[in-house]
Amino acid sequence: MTNKDASPAEIKVFQLPTGSYETPAALAFQGGRFRDRRQFAATAVLVRHPQGDVLVDAGFGAHAEEHIRMLPAFRRSPHHLGATASEQLDAAGYDRSRLLGVILTHSHWDHVSGLDSLDVPVLVTPEELRYAAGGHGDRVFGRVVAGHDVRPYAFDGPPHLGFPASHDLHGDGSVVIVPAPGHTTGSVVVLVTERPDRRFAFVGDLTWQLDGITHGAQRPLLMRLLADSDPARVRQDLARVSALPPDVRIVPAHDARGYEGIPLLGA
């Protein structure tokens, strides 16, 4: 990547919703109710940049039904499957040669399933590769990443927006990845600047719903024990995200409300 600054007009962010699954709010955040059913989004995000585009996560893939069957029974929920990220790129007439790769916020199945139909490099931290190889995640990552060009990267940059280190993808501050190793040991937050007054923090599963930011609501205790590698680190990074400047829009991967106002590709 070069250090050439991109014009704000050249950087665009699009959402590619690939489906959803239903979970009671009581299992999503402390204080949620069982009768409040939340539709957990599975959405890829395309960041267009003159030096090359990236996806943030991959959503559900062409073989999502098979991937769901690979999960333990307690992790299966009613799912609605939509068009894959790959299908949406093709439907919009997207030039695949522009796509540099997929940045994974982490390796859980609902973030990587769509790699089954995306023949592009996978950008992931070494810590997350070790997490996935250690059997702490699920078997889907190993299935879909096979045959891909996996490109680990280091946090070789300075502190950024309250986070202790960073990786500047293009070298111009438009796509900056910061460590948030609490949900999994290699989880990240992807900070995107579309223009000076329109910034995003794609926080993966640091919190499942915006309630984790607006009300400071952690996951319920059982979910913390089942889902998080380091609940204390999750709390620390939630505080960092909550302290981001007000112009930074926080987008939990599974809360459809966070994507409101982000255009669909080809719309």
Short mmCIF file of N, CA and C in Angstrom, two decimals, residues 13-124:
data_model
loop_
_atom_site.label_atom_id
_atom_site.label_comp_id
_atom_site.label_asym_id
_atom_site.label_seq_id
_atom_site.Cartn_x
_atom_site.Cartn_y
_atom_site.Cartn_z
N VAL A 13 -18.65 3.49 1.24
CA VAL A 13 -18.97 2.33 2.07
C VAL A 13 -20.36 1.82 1.69
N PHE A 14 -20.47 0.51 1.48
CA PHE A 14 -21.73 -0.12 1.11
C PHE A 14 -21.97 -1.33 2.01
N GLN A 15 -23.24 -1.62 2.27
CA GLN A 15 -23.59 -2.82 3.02
C GLN A 15 -24.08 -3.90 2.06
N LEU A 16 -23.72 -5.14 2.38
CA LEU A 16 -24.16 -6.30 1.61
C LEU A 16 -24.81 -7.28 2.58
N PRO A 17 -26.10 -7.08 2.92
CA PRO A 17 -26.76 -7.97 3.87
C PRO A 17 -26.99 -9.35 3.26
N THR A 18 -26.56 -10.39 3.97
CA THR A 18 -26.65 -11.75 3.44
C THR A 18 -27.66 -12.61 4.17
N GLY A 19 -28.34 -12.05 5.18
CA GLY A 19 -29.34 -12.81 5.91
C GLY A 19 -29.35 -12.42 7.37
N SER A 20 -30.06 -13.21 8.16
CA SER A 20 -30.18 -12.92 9.59
C SER A 20 -30.57 -14.19 10.33
N TYR A 21 -30.44 -14.14 11.65
CA TYR A 21 -30.95 -15.21 12.49
C TYR A 21 -31.53 -14.61 13.75
N GLU A 22 -32.46 -15.33 14.36
CA GLU A 22 -33.25 -14.77 15.45
C GLU A 22 -32.72 -15.21 16.81
N THR A 23 -32.61 -14.26 17.73
CA THR A 23 -32.13 -14.53 19.09
C THR A 23 -32.93 -13.68 20.07
N PRO A 24 -33.33 -14.23 21.20
CA PRO A 24 -33.99 -13.40 22.21
C PRO A 24 -33.03 -12.34 22.74
N ALA A 25 -33.55 -11.16 22.99
CA ALA A 25 -32.72 -10.08 23.53
C ALA A 25 -32.11 -10.48 24.88
N ALA A 26 -32.79 -11.36 25.61
CA ALA A 26 -32.28 -11.79 26.91
C ALA A 26 -30.97 -12.54 26.79
N LEU A 27 -30.69 -13.10 25.63
CA LEU A 27 -29.42 -13.80 25.40
C LEU A 27 -28.39 -12.90 24.72
N ALA A 28 -28.79 -11.69 24.36
CA ALA A 28 -27.91 -10.79 23.63
C ALA A 28 -27.23 -9.77 24.53
N PHE A 29 -27.93 -9.27 25.55
CA PHE A 29 -27.35 -8.27 26.43
C PHE A 29 -28.08 -8.30 27.78
N GLN A 30 -27.36 -7.88 28.81
CA GLN A 30 -27.95 -7.84 30.14
C GLN A 30 -29.15 -6.90 30.15
N GLY A 31 -30.24 -7.35 30.73
CA GLY A 31 -31.44 -6.54 30.80
C GLY A 31 -32.40 -6.78 29.66
N GLY A 32 -31.98 -7.56 28.64
CA GLY A 32 -32.89 -7.88 27.54
C GLY A 32 -33.98 -8.84 27.98
N ARG A 33 -35.07 -8.85 27.22
CA ARG A 33 -36.23 -9.68 27.57
C ARG A 33 -36.37 -10.83 26.56
N PHE A 34 -36.86 -11.95 27.06
CA PHE A 34 -37.02 -13.11 26.17
C PHE A 34 -38.08 -12.85 25.10
N ARG A 35 -39.09 -12.05 25.42
CA ARG A 35 -40.14 -11.80 24.42
C ARG A 35 -39.70 -10.77 23.36
N ASP A 36 -38.58 -10.11 23.60
CA ASP A 36 -38.01 -9.19 22.61
C ASP A 36 -37.08 -9.98 21.71
N ARG A 37 -37.57 -10.30 20.51
CA ARG A 37 -36.79 -11.11 19.58
C ARG A 37 -35.96 -10.20 18.69
N ARG A 38 -34.66 -10.43 18.64
CA ARG A 38 -33.77 -9.62 17.83
C ARG A 38 -33.34 -10.41 16.59
N GLN A 39 -33.37 -9.73 15.44
CA GLN A 39 -32.86 -10.32 14.22
C GLN A 39 -31.38 -9.96 14.12
N PHE A 40 -30.53 -10.96 14.29
CA PHE A 40 -29.09 -10.74 14.22
C PHE A 40 -28.67 -10.70 12.74
N ALA A 41 -28.11 -9.57 12.33
CA ALA A 41 -27.70 -9.40 10.95
C ALA A 41 -26.44 -10.20 10.65
N ALA A 42 -26.30 -10.64 9.40
CA ALA A 42 -25.06 -11.22 8.89
C ALA A 42 -24.74 -10.44 7.62
N THR A 43 -23.95 -9.39 7.77
CA THR A 43 -23.76 -8.40 6.71
C THR A 43 -22.29 -8.18 6.43
N ALA A 44 -21.91 -8.25 5.17
CA ALA A 44 -20.58 -7.86 4.74
C ALA A 44 -20.61 -6.37 4.41
N VAL A 45 -19.46 -5.72 4.51
CA VAL A 45 -19.35 -4.30 4.20
C VAL A 45 -18.26 -4.12 3.15
N LEU A 46 -18.59 -3.42 2.09
CA LEU A 46 -17.61 -3.12 1.05
C LEU A 46 -17.11 -1.70 1.22
N VAL A 47 -15.79 -1.56 1.32
CA VAL A 47 -15.16 -0.24 1.39
C VAL A 47 -14.41 -0.02 0.08
N ARG A 48 -14.90 0.92 -0.72
CA ARG A 48 -14.27 1.23 -2.00
C ARG A 48 -13.22 2.30 -1.80
N HIS A 49 -12.05 2.07 -2.38
CA HIS A 49 -10.89 2.94 -2.21
C HIS A 49 -10.10 2.95 -3.51
N PRO A 50 -9.55 4.08 -3.92
CA PRO A 50 -8.83 4.13 -5.20
C PRO A 50 -7.64 3.19 -5.28
N GLN A 51 -7.09 2.80 -4.13
CA GLN A 51 -5.96 1.87 -4.16
C GLN A 51 -6.40 0.41 -4.14
N GLY A 52 -7.68 0.18 -4.09
CA GLY A 52 -8.21 -1.18 -4.02
C GLY A 52 -9.23 -1.30 -2.91
N ASP A 53 -10.24 -2.13 -3.13
CA ASP A 53 -11.36 -2.26 -2.21
C ASP A 53 -11.17 -3.43 -1.26
N VAL A 54 -11.88 -3.39 -0.13
CA VAL A 54 -11.89 -4.51 0.81
C VAL A 54 -13.30 -4.75 1.30
N LEU A 55 -13.56 -5.98 1.66
CA LEU A 55 -14.75 -6.33 2.41
C LEU A 55 -14.38 -6.44 3.88
N VAL A 56 -15.28 -6.02 4.74
CA VAL A 56 -15.16 -6.29 6.17
C VAL A 56 -16.14 -7.42 6.47
N ASP A 57 -15.61 -8.59 6.78
CA ASP A 57 -16.37 -9.82 6.98
C ASP A 57 -17.06 -10.27 5.69
N ALA A 58 -17.59 -11.50 5.73
CA ALA A 58 -18.11 -12.10 4.50
C ALA A 58 -19.56 -12.52 4.58
N GLY A 59 -20.17 -12.48 5.77
CA GLY A 59 -21.57 -12.86 5.88
C GLY A 59 -21.81 -14.34 5.59
N PHE A 60 -23.07 -14.67 5.28
CA PHE A 60 -23.43 -16.05 4.96
C PHE A 60 -22.99 -16.39 3.55
N GLY A 61 -22.61 -17.64 3.36
CA GLY A 61 -22.14 -18.08 2.06
C GLY A 61 -23.13 -18.94 1.31
N ALA A 62 -22.68 -19.43 0.15
CA ALA A 62 -23.53 -20.28 -0.69
C ALA A 62 -23.83 -21.61 0.00
N HIS A 63 -22.97 -22.05 0.91
CA HIS A 63 -23.16 -23.31 1.61
C HIS A 63 -23.50 -23.08 3.09
N ALA A 64 -24.20 -21.99 3.37
CA ALA A 64 -24.50 -21.65 4.75
C ALA A 64 -25.30 -22.73 5.46
N GLU A 65 -26.23 -23.38 4.77
CA GLU A 65 -27.01 -24.45 5.40
C GLU A 65 -26.08 -25.57 5.89
N GLU A 66 -25.11 -25.91 5.08
CA GLU A 66 -24.13 -26.93 5.49
C GLU A 66 -23.31 -26.43 6.67
N HIS A 67 -22.95 -25.15 6.65
CA HIS A 67 -22.16 -24.59 7.74
C HIS A 67 -22.95 -24.61 9.05
N ILE A 68 -24.24 -24.33 8.98
CA ILE A 68 -25.08 -24.36 10.18
C ILE A 68 -25.11 -25.76 10.77
N ARG A 69 -25.17 -26.76 9.91
CA ARG A 69 -25.21 -28.15 10.40
C ARG A 69 -23.89 -28.54 11.07
N MET A 70 -22.82 -27.82 10.78
CA MET A 70 -21.53 -28.11 11.40
C MET A 70 -21.42 -27.54 12.82
N LEU A 71 -22.39 -26.71 13.22
CA LEU A 71 -22.34 -26.08 14.53
C LEU A 71 -22.91 -27.00 15.60
N PRO A 72 -22.48 -26.82 16.86
CA PRO A 72 -23.16 -27.53 17.95
C PRO A 72 -24.64 -27.17 17.97
N ALA A 73 -25.47 -28.08 18.42
CA ALA A 73 -26.92 -27.88 18.37
C ALA A 73 -27.34 -26.61 19.10
N PHE A 74 -26.69 -26.28 20.23
CA PHE A 74 -27.13 -25.11 21.00
C PHE A 74 -26.83 -23.80 20.30
N ARG A 75 -26.00 -23.83 19.24
CA ARG A 75 -25.69 -22.60 18.52
C ARG A 75 -26.52 -22.43 17.26
N ARG A 76 -27.42 -23.34 16.98
CA ARG A 76 -28.26 -23.23 15.79
C ARG A 76 -29.53 -22.47 16.12
N SER A 77 -29.84 -21.47 15.28
CA SER A 77 -31.05 -20.66 15.45
C SER A 77 -31.77 -20.60 14.12
N PRO A 78 -33.06 -20.24 14.13
CA PRO A 78 -33.76 -20.05 12.85
C PRO A 78 -33.05 -18.99 12.01
N HIS A 79 -32.75 -19.32 10.77
CA HIS A 79 -31.99 -18.44 9.90
C HIS A 79 -32.79 -18.05 8.67
N HIS A 80 -32.58 -16.84 8.23
CA HIS A 80 -33.07 -16.38 6.92
C HIS A 80 -31.84 -16.12 6.06
N LEU A 81 -31.74 -16.82 4.95
CA LEU A 81 -30.59 -16.68 4.07
C LEU A 81 -30.97 -15.84 2.85
N GLY A 82 -30.16 -14.82 2.58
CA GLY A 82 -30.37 -13.97 1.41
C GLY A 82 -29.27 -14.19 0.39
N ALA A 83 -29.13 -13.25 -0.52
CA ALA A 83 -28.07 -13.33 -1.53
C ALA A 83 -26.72 -13.19 -0.85
N THR A 84 -25.75 -13.99 -1.29
CA THR A 84 -24.41 -13.91 -0.73
C THR A 84 -23.72 -12.63 -1.17
N ALA A 85 -22.64 -12.29 -0.48
CA ALA A 85 -21.85 -11.12 -0.89
C ALA A 85 -21.36 -11.28 -2.32
N SER A 86 -20.94 -12.49 -2.67
CA SER A 86 -20.47 -12.74 -4.03
C SER A 86 -21.56 -12.49 -5.05
N GLU A 87 -22.76 -12.97 -4.77
CA GLU A 87 -23.88 -12.75 -5.69
C GLU A 87 -24.22 -11.28 -5.81
N GLN A 88 -24.15 -10.54 -4.70
CA GLN A 88 -24.47 -9.12 -4.75
C GLN A 88 -23.41 -8.33 -5.53
N LEU A 89 -22.16 -8.72 -5.41
CA LEU A 89 -21.11 -8.07 -6.21
C LEU A 89 -21.38 -8.27 -7.69
N ASP A 90 -21.71 -9.50 -8.07
CA ASP A 90 -21.97 -9.78 -9.49
C ASP A 90 -23.22 -9.07 -9.98
N ALA A 91 -24.27 -9.02 -9.16
CA ALA A 91 -25.52 -8.37 -9.57
C ALA A 91 -25.31 -6.88 -9.81
N ALA A 92 -24.37 -6.28 -9.09
CA ALA A 92 -24.09 -4.85 -9.25
C ALA A 92 -23.08 -4.58 -10.36
N GLY A 93 -22.61 -5.64 -11.03
CA GLY A 93 -21.62 -5.46 -12.08
C GLY A 93 -20.26 -5.05 -11.55
N TYR A 94 -19.95 -5.48 -10.34
CA TYR A 94 -18.71 -5.08 -9.68
C TYR A 94 -17.51 -5.75 -10.34
N ASP A 95 -16.44 -4.98 -10.49
CA ASP A 95 -15.18 -5.46 -11.08
C ASP A 95 -14.39 -6.17 -9.99
N ARG A 96 -14.36 -7.51 -10.02
CA ARG A 96 -13.71 -8.28 -8.95
C ARG A 96 -12.21 -7.99 -8.85
N SER A 97 -11.62 -7.50 -9.92
CA SER A 97 -10.17 -7.22 -9.87
C SER A 97 -9.85 -6.10 -8.90
N ARG A 98 -10.86 -5.33 -8.49
CA ARG A 98 -10.63 -4.23 -7.55
C ARG A 98 -10.54 -4.73 -6.10
N LEU A 99 -10.97 -5.97 -5.84
CA LEU A 99 -11.10 -6.44 -4.47
C LEU A 99 -9.77 -6.99 -3.96
N LEU A 100 -9.19 -6.28 -2.99
CA LEU A 100 -7.90 -6.69 -2.43
C LEU A 100 -8.04 -7.86 -1.48
N GLY A 101 -9.18 -7.97 -0.82
CA GLY A 101 -9.35 -9.06 0.13
C GLY A 101 -10.49 -8.80 1.10
N VAL A 102 -10.61 -9.71 2.07
CA VAL A 102 -11.62 -9.63 3.12
C VAL A 102 -10.90 -9.47 4.45
N ILE A 103 -11.22 -8.39 5.18
CA ILE A 103 -10.72 -8.22 6.54
C ILE A 103 -11.71 -8.92 7.47
N LEU A 104 -11.24 -9.89 8.24
CA LEU A 104 -12.10 -10.57 9.18
C LEU A 104 -12.04 -9.88 10.54
N THR A 105 -13.21 -9.54 11.10
CA THR A 105 -13.20 -9.04 12.48
C THR A 105 -12.86 -10.18 13.43
N HIS A 106 -13.25 -11.41 13.07
CA HIS A 106 -12.84 -12.61 13.79
C HIS A 106 -13.31 -13.81 12.98
N SER A 107 -13.04 -15.02 13.48
CA SER A 107 -13.17 -16.22 12.65
C SER A 107 -14.44 -17.02 12.85
N HIS A 108 -15.41 -16.51 13.60
CA HIS A 108 -16.63 -17.28 13.81
C HIS A 108 -17.42 -17.44 12.51
N TRP A 109 -18.21 -18.50 12.45
CA TRP A 109 -18.78 -18.96 11.18
C TRP A 109 -19.61 -17.91 10.46
N ASP A 110 -20.40 -17.12 11.23
CA ASP A 110 -21.32 -16.18 10.60
C ASP A 110 -20.60 -14.94 10.06
N HIS A 111 -19.29 -14.86 10.24
CA HIS A 111 -18.48 -13.79 9.67
C HIS A 111 -17.64 -14.29 8.49
N VAL A 112 -17.50 -15.62 8.37
CA VAL A 112 -16.59 -16.17 7.36
C VAL A 112 -17.27 -17.08 6.35
N SER A 113 -18.53 -17.46 6.59
CA SER A 113 -19.21 -18.40 5.71
C SER A 113 -19.12 -18.00 4.25
N GLY A 114 -19.26 -16.70 3.96
CA GLY A 114 -19.25 -16.21 2.59
C GLY A 114 -17.93 -16.34 1.87
N LEU A 115 -16.86 -16.70 2.59
CA LEU A 115 -15.58 -16.95 1.91
C LEU A 115 -15.67 -18.14 0.97
N ASP A 116 -16.73 -18.96 1.13
CA ASP A 116 -16.85 -20.13 0.26
C ASP A 116 -17.06 -19.76 -1.20
N SER A 117 -17.43 -18.51 -1.48
CA SER A 117 -17.64 -18.09 -2.87
C SER A 117 -16.91 -16.79 -3.18
N LEU A 118 -15.87 -16.49 -2.41
CA LEU A 118 -15.05 -15.31 -2.65
C LEU A 118 -13.59 -15.75 -2.78
N ASP A 119 -13.08 -15.72 -3.98
CA ASP A 119 -11.70 -16.16 -4.22
C ASP A 119 -10.77 -14.96 -4.11
N VAL A 120 -10.57 -14.50 -2.89
CA VAL A 120 -9.74 -13.32 -2.63
C VAL A 120 -8.92 -13.58 -1.38
N PRO A 121 -7.84 -12.81 -1.16
CA PRO A 121 -7.05 -12.97 0.06
C PRO A 121 -7.88 -12.71 1.31
N VAL A 122 -7.46 -13.35 2.41
CA VAL A 122 -8.11 -13.20 3.71
C VAL A 122 -7.12 -12.52 4.64
N LEU A 123 -7.50 -11.34 5.15
CA LEU A 123 -6.65 -10.56 6.04
C LEU A 123 -7.10 -10.82 7.47
N VAL A 124 -6.20 -11.37 8.29
CA VAL A 124 -6.57 -11.82 9.63
C VAL A 124 -5.34 -11.73 10.51
#
